XYZ file of C-alpha atoms in Angstrom:
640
model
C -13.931 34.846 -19.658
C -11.322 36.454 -17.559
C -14.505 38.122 -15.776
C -16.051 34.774 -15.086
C -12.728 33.355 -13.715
C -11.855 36.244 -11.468
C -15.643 35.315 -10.181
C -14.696 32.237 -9.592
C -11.159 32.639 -7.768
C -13.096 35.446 -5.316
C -15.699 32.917 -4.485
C -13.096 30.087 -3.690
C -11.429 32.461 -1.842
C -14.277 33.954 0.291
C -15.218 30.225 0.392
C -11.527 29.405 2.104
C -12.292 32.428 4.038
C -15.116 30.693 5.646
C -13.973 27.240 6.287
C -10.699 29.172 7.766
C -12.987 30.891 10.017
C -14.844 27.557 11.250
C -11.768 26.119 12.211
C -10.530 30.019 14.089
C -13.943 29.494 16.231
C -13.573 25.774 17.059
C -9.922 26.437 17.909
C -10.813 29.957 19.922
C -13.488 27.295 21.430
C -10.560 24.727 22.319
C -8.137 27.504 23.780
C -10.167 29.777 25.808
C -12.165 27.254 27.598
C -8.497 25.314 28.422
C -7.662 28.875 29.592
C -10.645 29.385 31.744
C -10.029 25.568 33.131
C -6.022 26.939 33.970
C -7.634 30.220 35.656
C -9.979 28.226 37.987
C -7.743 25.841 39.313
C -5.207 28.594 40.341
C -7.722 31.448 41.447
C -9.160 28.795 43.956
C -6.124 27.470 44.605
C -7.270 23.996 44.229
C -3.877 23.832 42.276
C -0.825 26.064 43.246
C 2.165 27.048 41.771
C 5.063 26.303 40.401
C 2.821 25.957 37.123
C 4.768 23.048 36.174
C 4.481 20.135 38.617
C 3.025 16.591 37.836
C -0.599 17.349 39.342
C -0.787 20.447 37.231
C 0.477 18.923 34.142
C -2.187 15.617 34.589
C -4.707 18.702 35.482
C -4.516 20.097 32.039
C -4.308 17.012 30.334
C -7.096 15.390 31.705
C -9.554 18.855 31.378
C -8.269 19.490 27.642
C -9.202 16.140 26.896
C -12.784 15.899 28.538
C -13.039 19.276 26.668
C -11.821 17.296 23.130
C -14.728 14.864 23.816
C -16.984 16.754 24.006
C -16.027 19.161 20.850
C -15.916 15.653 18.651
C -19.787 14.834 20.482
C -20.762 18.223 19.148
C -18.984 17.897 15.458
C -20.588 14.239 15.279
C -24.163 15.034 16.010
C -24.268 18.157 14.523
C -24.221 19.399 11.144
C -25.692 22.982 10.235
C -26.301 24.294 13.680
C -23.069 22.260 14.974
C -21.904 26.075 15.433
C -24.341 27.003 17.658
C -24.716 24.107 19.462
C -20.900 24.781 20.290
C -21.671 28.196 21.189
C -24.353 26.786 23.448
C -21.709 24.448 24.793
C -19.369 26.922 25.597
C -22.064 29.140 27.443
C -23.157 25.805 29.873
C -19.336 25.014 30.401
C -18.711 29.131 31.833
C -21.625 28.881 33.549
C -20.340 25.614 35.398
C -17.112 27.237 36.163
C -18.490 30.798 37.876
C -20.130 28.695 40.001
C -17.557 26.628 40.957
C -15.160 29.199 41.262
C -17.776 31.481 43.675
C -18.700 27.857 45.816
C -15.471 27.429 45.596
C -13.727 30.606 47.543
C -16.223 30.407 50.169
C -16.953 26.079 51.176
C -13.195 25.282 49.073
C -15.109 22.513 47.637
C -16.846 22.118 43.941
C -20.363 22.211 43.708
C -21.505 18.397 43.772
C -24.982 17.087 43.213
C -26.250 16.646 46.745
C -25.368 20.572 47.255
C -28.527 21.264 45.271
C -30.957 18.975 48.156
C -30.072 22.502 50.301
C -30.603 25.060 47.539
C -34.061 27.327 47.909
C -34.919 31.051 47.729
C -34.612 31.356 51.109
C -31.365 30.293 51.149
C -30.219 31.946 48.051
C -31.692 35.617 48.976
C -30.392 35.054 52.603
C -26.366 33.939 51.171
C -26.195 36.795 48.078
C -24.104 39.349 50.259
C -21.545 36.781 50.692
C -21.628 35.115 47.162
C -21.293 38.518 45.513
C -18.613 39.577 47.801
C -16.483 36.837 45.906
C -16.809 37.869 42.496
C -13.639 39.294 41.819
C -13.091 41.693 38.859
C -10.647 39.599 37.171
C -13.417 37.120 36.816
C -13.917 38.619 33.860
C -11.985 36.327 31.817
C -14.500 33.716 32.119
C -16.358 36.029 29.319
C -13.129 37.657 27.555
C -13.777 35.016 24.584
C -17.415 35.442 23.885
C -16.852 38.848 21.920
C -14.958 36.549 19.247
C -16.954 34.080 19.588
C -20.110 35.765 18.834
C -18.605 38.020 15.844
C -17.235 34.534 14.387
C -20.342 32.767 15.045
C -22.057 35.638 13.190
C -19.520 35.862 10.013
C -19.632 31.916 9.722
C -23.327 31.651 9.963
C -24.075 34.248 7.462
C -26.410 33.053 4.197
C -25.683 29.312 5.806
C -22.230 28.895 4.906
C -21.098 26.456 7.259
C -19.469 23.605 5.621
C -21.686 20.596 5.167
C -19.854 17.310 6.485
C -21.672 14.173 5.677
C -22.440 12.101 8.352
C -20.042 9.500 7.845
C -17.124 11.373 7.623
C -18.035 13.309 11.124
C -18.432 10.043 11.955
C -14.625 9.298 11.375
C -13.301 12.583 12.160
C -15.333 12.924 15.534
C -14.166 9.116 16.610
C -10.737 10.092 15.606
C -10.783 12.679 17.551
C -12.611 10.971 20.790
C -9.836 7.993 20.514
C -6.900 11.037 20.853
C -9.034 12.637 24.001
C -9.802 9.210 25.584
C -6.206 8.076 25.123
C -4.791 11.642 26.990
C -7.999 11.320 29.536
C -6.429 7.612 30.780
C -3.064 8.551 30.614
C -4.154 11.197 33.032
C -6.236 8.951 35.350
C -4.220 6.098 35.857
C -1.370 8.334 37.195
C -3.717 10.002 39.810
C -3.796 8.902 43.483
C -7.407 7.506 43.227
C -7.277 6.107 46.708
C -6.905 9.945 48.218
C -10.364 10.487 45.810
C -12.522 8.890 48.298
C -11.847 11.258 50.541
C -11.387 14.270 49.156
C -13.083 15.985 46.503
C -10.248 18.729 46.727
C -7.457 16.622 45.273
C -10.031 14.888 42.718
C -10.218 18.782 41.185
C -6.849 19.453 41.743
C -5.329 16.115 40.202
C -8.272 15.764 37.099
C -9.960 19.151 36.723
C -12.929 20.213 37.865
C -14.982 19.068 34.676
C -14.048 15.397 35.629
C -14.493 16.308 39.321
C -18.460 16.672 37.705
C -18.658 13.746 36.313
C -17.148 11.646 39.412
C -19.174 13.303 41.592
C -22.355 12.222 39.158
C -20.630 8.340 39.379
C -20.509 8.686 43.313
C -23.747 10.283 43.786
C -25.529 7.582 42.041
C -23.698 4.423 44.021
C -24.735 6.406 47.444
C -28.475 6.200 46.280
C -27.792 2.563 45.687
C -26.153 2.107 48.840
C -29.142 3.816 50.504
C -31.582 1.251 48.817
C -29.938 -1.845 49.905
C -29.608 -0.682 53.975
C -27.585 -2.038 56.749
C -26.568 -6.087 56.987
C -25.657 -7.822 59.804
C -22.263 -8.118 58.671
C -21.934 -3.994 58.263
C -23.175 -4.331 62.182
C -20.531 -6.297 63.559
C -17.797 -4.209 61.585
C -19.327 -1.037 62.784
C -19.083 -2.574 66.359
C -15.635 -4.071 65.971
C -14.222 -0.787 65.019
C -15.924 0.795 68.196
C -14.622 -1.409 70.433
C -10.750 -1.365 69.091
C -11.034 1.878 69.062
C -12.188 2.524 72.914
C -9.012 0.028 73.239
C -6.866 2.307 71.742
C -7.876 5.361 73.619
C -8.095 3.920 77.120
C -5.397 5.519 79.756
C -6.519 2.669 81.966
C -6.999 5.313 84.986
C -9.520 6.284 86.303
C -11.373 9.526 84.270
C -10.526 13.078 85.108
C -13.539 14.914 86.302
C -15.868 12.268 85.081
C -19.776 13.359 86.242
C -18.184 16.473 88.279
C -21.158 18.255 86.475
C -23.857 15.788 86.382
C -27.258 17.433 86.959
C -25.828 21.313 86.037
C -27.765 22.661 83.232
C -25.582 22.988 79.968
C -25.083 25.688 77.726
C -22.557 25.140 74.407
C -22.299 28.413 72.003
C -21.089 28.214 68.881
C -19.536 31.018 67.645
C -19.569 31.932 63.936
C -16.753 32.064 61.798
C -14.345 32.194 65.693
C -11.172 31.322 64.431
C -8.251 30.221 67.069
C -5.981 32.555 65.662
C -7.756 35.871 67.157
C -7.679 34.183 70.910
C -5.034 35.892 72.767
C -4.036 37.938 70.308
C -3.859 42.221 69.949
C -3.809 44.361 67.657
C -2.691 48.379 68.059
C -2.148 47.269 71.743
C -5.619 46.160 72.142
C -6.836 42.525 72.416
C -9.064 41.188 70.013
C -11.084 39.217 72.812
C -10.863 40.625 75.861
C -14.029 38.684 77.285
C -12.626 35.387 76.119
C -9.373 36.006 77.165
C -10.710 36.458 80.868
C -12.659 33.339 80.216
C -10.013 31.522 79.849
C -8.228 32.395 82.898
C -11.250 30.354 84.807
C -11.877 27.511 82.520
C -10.378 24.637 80.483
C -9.150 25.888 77.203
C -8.555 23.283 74.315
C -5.761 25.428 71.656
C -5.733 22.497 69.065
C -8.764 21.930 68.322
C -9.239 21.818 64.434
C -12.446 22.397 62.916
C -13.895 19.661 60.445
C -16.707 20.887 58.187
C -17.570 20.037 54.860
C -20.267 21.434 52.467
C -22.535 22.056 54.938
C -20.673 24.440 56.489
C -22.628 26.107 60.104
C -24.988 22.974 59.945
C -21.857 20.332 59.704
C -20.303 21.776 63.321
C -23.657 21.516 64.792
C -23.623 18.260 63.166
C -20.233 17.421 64.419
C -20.652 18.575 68.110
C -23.800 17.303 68.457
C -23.720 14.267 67.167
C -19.683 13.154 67.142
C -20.039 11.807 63.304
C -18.353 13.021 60.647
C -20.334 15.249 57.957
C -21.355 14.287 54.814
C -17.895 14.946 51.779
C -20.873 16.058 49.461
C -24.074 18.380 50.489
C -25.192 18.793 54.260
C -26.298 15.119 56.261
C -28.858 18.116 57.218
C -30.517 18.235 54.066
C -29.659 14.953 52.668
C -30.436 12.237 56.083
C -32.638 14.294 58.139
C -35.127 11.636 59.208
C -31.806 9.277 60.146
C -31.686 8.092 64.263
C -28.953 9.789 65.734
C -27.180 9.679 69.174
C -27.443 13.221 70.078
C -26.503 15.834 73.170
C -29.783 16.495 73.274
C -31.374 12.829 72.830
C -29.250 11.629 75.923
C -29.912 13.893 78.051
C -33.760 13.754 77.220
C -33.384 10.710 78.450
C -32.096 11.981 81.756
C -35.052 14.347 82.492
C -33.461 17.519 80.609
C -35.062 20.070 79.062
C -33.381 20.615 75.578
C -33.393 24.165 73.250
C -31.882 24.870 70.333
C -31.698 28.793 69.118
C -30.677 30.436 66.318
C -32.146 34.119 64.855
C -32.383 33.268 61.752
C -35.202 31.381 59.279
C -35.976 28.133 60.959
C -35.977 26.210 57.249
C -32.506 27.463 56.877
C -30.191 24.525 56.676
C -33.679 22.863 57.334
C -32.877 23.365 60.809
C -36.584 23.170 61.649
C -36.896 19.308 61.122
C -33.047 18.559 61.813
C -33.356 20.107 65.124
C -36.314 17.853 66.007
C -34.261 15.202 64.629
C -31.643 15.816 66.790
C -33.528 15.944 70.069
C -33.981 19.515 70.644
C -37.746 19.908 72.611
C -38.092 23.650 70.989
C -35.879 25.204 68.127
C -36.038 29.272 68.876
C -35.920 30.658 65.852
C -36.084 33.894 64.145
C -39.766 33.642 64.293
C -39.770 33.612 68.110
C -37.785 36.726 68.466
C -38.786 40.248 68.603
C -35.861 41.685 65.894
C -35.359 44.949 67.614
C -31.581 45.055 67.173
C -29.121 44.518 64.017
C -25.863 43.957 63.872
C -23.742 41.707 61.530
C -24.468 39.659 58.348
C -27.202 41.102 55.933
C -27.224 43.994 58.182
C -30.980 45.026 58.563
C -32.150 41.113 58.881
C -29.774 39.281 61.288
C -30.682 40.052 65.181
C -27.823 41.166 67.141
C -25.960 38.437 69.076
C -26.637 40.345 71.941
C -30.283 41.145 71.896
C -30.278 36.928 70.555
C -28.409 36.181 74.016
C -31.045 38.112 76.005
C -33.961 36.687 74.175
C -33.137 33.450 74.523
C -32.072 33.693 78.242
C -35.930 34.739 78.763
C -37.239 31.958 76.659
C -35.835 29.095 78.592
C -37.245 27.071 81.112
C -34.197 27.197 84.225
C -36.637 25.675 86.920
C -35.237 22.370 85.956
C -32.444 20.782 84.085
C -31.759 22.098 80.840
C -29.325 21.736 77.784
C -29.205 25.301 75.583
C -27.760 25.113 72.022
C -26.931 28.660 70.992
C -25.711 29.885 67.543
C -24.562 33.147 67.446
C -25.287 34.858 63.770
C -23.589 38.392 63.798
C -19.818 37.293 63.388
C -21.144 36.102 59.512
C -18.899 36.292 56.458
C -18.224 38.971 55.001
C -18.288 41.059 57.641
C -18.679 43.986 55.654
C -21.183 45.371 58.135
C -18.332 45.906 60.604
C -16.749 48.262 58.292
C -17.152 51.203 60.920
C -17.411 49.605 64.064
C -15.386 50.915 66.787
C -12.760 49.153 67.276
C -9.225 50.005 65.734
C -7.408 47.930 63.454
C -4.445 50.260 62.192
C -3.466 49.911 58.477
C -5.699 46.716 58.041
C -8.890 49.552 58.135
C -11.501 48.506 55.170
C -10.058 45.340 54.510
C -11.428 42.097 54.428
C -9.208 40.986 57.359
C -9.689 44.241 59.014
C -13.291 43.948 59.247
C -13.018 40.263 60.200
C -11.118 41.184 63.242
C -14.098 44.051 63.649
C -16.340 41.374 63.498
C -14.747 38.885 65.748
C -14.495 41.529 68.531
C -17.820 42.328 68.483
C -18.512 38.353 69.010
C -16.869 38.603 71.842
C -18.286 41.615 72.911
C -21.694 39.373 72.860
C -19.729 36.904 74.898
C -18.945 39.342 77.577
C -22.505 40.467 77.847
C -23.925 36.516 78.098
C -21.726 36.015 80.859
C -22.744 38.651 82.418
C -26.363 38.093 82.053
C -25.786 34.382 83.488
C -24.310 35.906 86.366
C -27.478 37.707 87.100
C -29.741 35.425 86.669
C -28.182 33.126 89.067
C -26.955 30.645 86.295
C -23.323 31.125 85.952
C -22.485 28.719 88.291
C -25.033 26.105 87.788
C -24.419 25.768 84.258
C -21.461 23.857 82.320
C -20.763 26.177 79.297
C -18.821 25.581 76.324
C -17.828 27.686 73.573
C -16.484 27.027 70.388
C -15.836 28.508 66.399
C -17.822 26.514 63.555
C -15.631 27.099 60.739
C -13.100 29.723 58.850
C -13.326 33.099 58.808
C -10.093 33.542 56.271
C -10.558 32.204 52.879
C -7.696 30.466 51.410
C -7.730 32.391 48.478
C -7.731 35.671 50.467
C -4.762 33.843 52.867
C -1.575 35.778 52.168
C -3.853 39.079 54.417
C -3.509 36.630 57.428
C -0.056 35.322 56.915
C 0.532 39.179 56.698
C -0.778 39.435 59.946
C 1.022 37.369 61.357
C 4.454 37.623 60.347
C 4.408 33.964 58.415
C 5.063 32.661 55.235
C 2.355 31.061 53.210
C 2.279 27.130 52.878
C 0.251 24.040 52.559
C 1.493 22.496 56.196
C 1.363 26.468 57.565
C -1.915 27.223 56.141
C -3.551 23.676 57.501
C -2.161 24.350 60.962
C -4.321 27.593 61.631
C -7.275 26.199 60.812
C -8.304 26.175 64.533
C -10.880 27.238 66.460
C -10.998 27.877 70.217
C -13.165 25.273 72.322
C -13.509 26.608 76.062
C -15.427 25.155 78.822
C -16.054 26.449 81.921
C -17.747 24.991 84.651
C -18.098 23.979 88.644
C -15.528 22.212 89.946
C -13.367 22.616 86.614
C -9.594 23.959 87.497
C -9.648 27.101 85.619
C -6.026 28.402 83.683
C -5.816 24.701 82.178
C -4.618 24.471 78.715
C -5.535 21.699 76.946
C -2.246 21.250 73.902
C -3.853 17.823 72.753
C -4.976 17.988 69.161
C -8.810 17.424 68.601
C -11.326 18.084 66.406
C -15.156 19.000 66.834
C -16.364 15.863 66.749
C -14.232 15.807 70.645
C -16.987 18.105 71.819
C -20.133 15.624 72.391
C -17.355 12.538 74.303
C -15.429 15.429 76.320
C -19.181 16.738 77.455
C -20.177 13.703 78.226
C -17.792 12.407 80.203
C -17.931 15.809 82.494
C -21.692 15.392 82.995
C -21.470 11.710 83.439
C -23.381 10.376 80.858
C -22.868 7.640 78.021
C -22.148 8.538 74.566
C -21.029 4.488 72.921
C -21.855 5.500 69.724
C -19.598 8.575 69.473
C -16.930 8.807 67.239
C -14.780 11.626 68.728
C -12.676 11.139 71.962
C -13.093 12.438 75.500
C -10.603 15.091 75.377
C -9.506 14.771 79.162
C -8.439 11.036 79.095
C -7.565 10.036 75.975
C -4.115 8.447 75.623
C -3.419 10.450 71.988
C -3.973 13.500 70.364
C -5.160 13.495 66.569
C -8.018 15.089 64.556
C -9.620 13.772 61.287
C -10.767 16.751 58.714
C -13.277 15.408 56.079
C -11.224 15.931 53.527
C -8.413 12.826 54.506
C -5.986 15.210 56.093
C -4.955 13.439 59.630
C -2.988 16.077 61.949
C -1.146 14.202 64.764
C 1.343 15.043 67.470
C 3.995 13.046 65.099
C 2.781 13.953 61.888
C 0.218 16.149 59.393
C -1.180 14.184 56.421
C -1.824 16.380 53.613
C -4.893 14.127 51.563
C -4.114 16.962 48.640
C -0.241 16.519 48.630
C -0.602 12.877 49.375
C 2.844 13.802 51.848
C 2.843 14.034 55.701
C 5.391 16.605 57.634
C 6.453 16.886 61.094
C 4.541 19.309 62.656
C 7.389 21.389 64.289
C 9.670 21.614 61.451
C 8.508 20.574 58.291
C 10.333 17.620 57.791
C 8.966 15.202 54.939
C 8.654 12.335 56.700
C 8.824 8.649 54.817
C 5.310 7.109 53.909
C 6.143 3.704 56.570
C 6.610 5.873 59.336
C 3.206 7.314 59.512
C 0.974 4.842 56.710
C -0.495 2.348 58.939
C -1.978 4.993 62.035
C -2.797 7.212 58.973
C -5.151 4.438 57.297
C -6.741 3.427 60.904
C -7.373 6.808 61.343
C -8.718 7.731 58.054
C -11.724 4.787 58.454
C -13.149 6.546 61.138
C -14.671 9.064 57.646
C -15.579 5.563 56.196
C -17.142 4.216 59.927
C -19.004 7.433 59.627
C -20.299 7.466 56.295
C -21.130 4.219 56.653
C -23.730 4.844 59.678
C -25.211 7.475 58.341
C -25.604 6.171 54.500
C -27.643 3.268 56.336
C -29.164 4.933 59.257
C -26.847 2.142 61.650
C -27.970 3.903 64.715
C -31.768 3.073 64.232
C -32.900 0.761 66.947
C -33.824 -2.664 65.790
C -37.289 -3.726 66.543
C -36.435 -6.788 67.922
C -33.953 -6.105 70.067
C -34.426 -2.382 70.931
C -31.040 -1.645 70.068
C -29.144 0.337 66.934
């Protein structure tokens, strides 16, 4: 008897054991993936410390309740294999997060839906230096829990002894549950800024998490294809034009325009330079400049120090976008890959228009950003391409498969047409995150030797080594001074999660107004009749580029959304993300706060709230003509 209930009080026991370790995995489950949520926000630095500020407290809540729904979704659906569909739960959710966290450190944006209209092998195979350059080795946290997880999973699944639930009461415990994580989820969202969401995915991640970032972005995506479907009314055209026409109001000087047409009928040449930051521009290191050749440059050209760069997801293919164009880029995917067939008042289609020959070149794969039917798009007669080159020099990104920027300039010099007219769209390859390839190129960098900044400024030198060498080459081929040229940096070179290096650097301190300020890149343009030593302190942005151009070679861009940087009354530049940087004030869309830019100052929201707004629509303006292809021409009238 004693026998039988000893038996029995070892079974209950083991029994307890069980059920104890069901609730250990759920609860591992529950606390790892809320720690893995914590990590990504601060490794990115979508969210930033002090730990305990209202964002990052609304953060947690919000992405430990999304997580609680779906744990009660799994416990109500599920009965035997509720375990492993758990396990399978957790897998997808650390899956989403490496990715994030790797798209993350090198666009600083989530991975939305439209991303995956630009995904192929190509691309993939072409970017895998650079993604596995930002796997970092405490990244490893992201699969610290699955050891317990498994040997839990294992110990709890053994001879099926899961506890069977009925349904109804998973039922009540899973709604139970669901009511708690829907009633922390609200109290979450209706705190949040959702007015700065529109604009920025950034502070969508950073104020809910980045699993509701997914599931906005899914809401978003799906009202865009709807938007798409029912086009363009006549009442979106005569908003569109309205804000055109206050805005030419606001920018007009009401003089006459400085060096309007002084290079109409020169040929025109704009480079853009990968990953040229401003910061390297006039700057030395061990004694030596960084860019000597640019420096020069600048000595006999206009040179624009405040110009901001303004990319999105699309990266390369959003500056050529921007400058090309002067729209805005797409806040999700590339306008690229997503509206390549869309009408668009180009560089290139103008001056078609004027008898110009037009080239784009780039040595790389011409499907590549699907530059091959953009390029066509945008106006370009031939789009040189790595298939037109002979690859008989390397240097630069994915070392033994990226032409040299050099042998690229010389190529394309001998492809072009310069019997007549021509506009030449160059971008340069070599300069390519993560500049690894530069390791052991000759040029000294001191103690910042086999760093990431280090090679960077390796990297950067040797851009503008290639720079030195065009010029030249223009020279001798009679060009130089026929030719308007303009040169200009696409995007970052300096991660923000790899910032504190360049603050180093520098001799700065780190901080969200700081950190927004350098992101700069140098526009120069040199040209006949252009005083040379000129520079240019008003603040602009890439989408300047196409308006500025124009206005030197006398043409008519009505349709751009940019400013000619010569005559226009006011500085200010627009970045995709909602941040507005004027001469009285930068509008962080993340902090929802705007600073003076010379000291910091946190200035009062009715000083700045009603330019800020005006400003702002110009993203919406944008959006808006692109989403519904505004700039077709209408049958009828022959007119977008």
């Amino acid at each position: 008897m004693q026998e039988a209930v000893t038996g029995r009080n070892y079974r209950n026991i083991n029994v307890n054991l069980k059920k104890n370790a069901e609730w250990l995995y759920w609860g591992w489950f529950l606390v790892s993936i809320l720690a893995k949520c914590f990590y990504f926000q601060f490794t990115t630095q979508a969210n930033i410390r002090p730990f305990i500020t209202s964002d990052n407290l609304r953060m947690l809540l919000s992405s430990f309740s999304i997580v609680l729904m779906v744990t009660s979704l799994v416990f109500m659906f599920s009965n035997r294999k509720r375990n492993i569909v758990l396990f399978i739960v957790n897998f997808l959710l650390i899956t989403i997060l490496v990715a994030d966290t790797n798209f993350y450190r090198y666009y600083y944006n989530a991975i939305s839906i439209p991303v995956f209209y630009q995904f192929d092998v190509t691309m993939v195979s072409s970017v895998d230096s650079s993604i596995m350059s930002l796997f970092k080795v405490k990244d490893i946290l992201y699969l610290a829990d699955l050891p317990v997880m498994i040997a839990l999973l294992i110990y709890i699944s053994k001879k099926s002894i899961a506890a069977h639930v009925a349904f109804k009461k998973r039922c009540v415990a899973g709604l139970l549950v669901l009511a708690v994580a829907l009633t922390g989820f609200l109290g979450a969202y209706v705190k949040a800024d959702r007015k700065s969401f529109s604009h920025d995915n950034n502070y969508v991640v950073k104020s809910m998490g980045v699993f509701y970032f997914h599931l906005y972005d899914a809401q978003s995506f799906i009202k865009e294809k709807m938007d798409e479907k029912i086009g363009i009314s006549a009442e979106d055209k005569r908003s569109i034009k309205t804000f055109y026409e206050k805005k030419e109001k606001a920018l007009d000087t009401g003089t006459d325009d400085k060096y309007e047409g002084i290079a109409a009928g020169k040929n025109l040449m704009v480079v853009q330079i990968e990953a040229m930051q401003g910061f390297v521009v006039n700057r030395e290191i061990n004694g030596k400049e960084i860019t000597p050749n640019l420096n020069k440059l600048l000595k006999d050209s206009l040179y624009f120090n405040n110009i901001y760069y303004q990319v999105a997801g699309g990266n390369t293919s959003d500056a050529e976008f921007l400058t090309n164009t002067s729209l805005y880029p797409l806040k999700e995917g590339a306008v690229y890959h997503r509206f390549p067939e869309n009408a668009y008042q180009s560089t290139a289609n103008i001056l078609k228009e004027k008898g110009y020959s037009t080239y784009s070149a780039h040595a790389f794969y011409p499907t590549f950003w699907n530059r091959n039917e953009m390029h066509k798009t945008l106006g370009f007669d031939k789009f040189l391409n790595q298939d037109d080159f002979v690859m008989d020099d390397f240097a630069g990104w994915d070392g033994a498969s990226a032409l040299s920027d050099m042998s690229f300039f010389r190529q394309t010099l001998d492809k072009i047409d310069t019997s007549k007219p021509f506009y030449s769209f160059l971008i340069t390859l070599s300069s390519h995150h993560p500049f690894e390839y530069f390791k052991d190129y000759d040029f000294d960098v001191g103690e910042l030797q086999d760093t990431y900044l280090g090679n960077y400024l390796k990297a950067a030198n040797y851009a503008d080594k290639s720079i030195g060498f065009l010029l030249e080459e223009l020279k001798k081929r009679g060009l130089y001074e026929n030719t308007l040229l303009a040169f200009y940096g696409d995007h970052s070179a300096v991660p923000k999660h790899q910032s504190q290096e360049l603050f180093d650097f520098l001799g700065s301190e780190f901080s969200e107004l700081s950190w927004t300020q350098l992101q700069k890149v140098p526009l120069i343009i040199h040209g006949p009749g252009l005083e040379g030593g000129q520079v240019i302190n008003k603040i602009g942005g890439q989408i300047d580029v196409l308006p500025t151009i124009a206005n030197l070679m006398g043409i008519e861009a009505p349709y751009a959304l940019g400013k000619d940087m010569l005559n226009s009354s006011k500085g200010y530049a627009v970045l995709r993300n909602g941040t507005v940087i004027t001469d009285d004030f930068i509008y962080l869309n993340n902090l929802r706060e705007a600073y003076r830019p010379d000291n910091g100052e946190l200035l009062p929201e009715d000083s700045y709230k009603e330019e800020l707004y005006e400003l702002q629509k110009q993203l919406d303006i944008s959006d808006e003509i692109i989403f519904k292809n505004a700039l077709k021409e209408d049958e009828k009238t022959g007119e977008p």
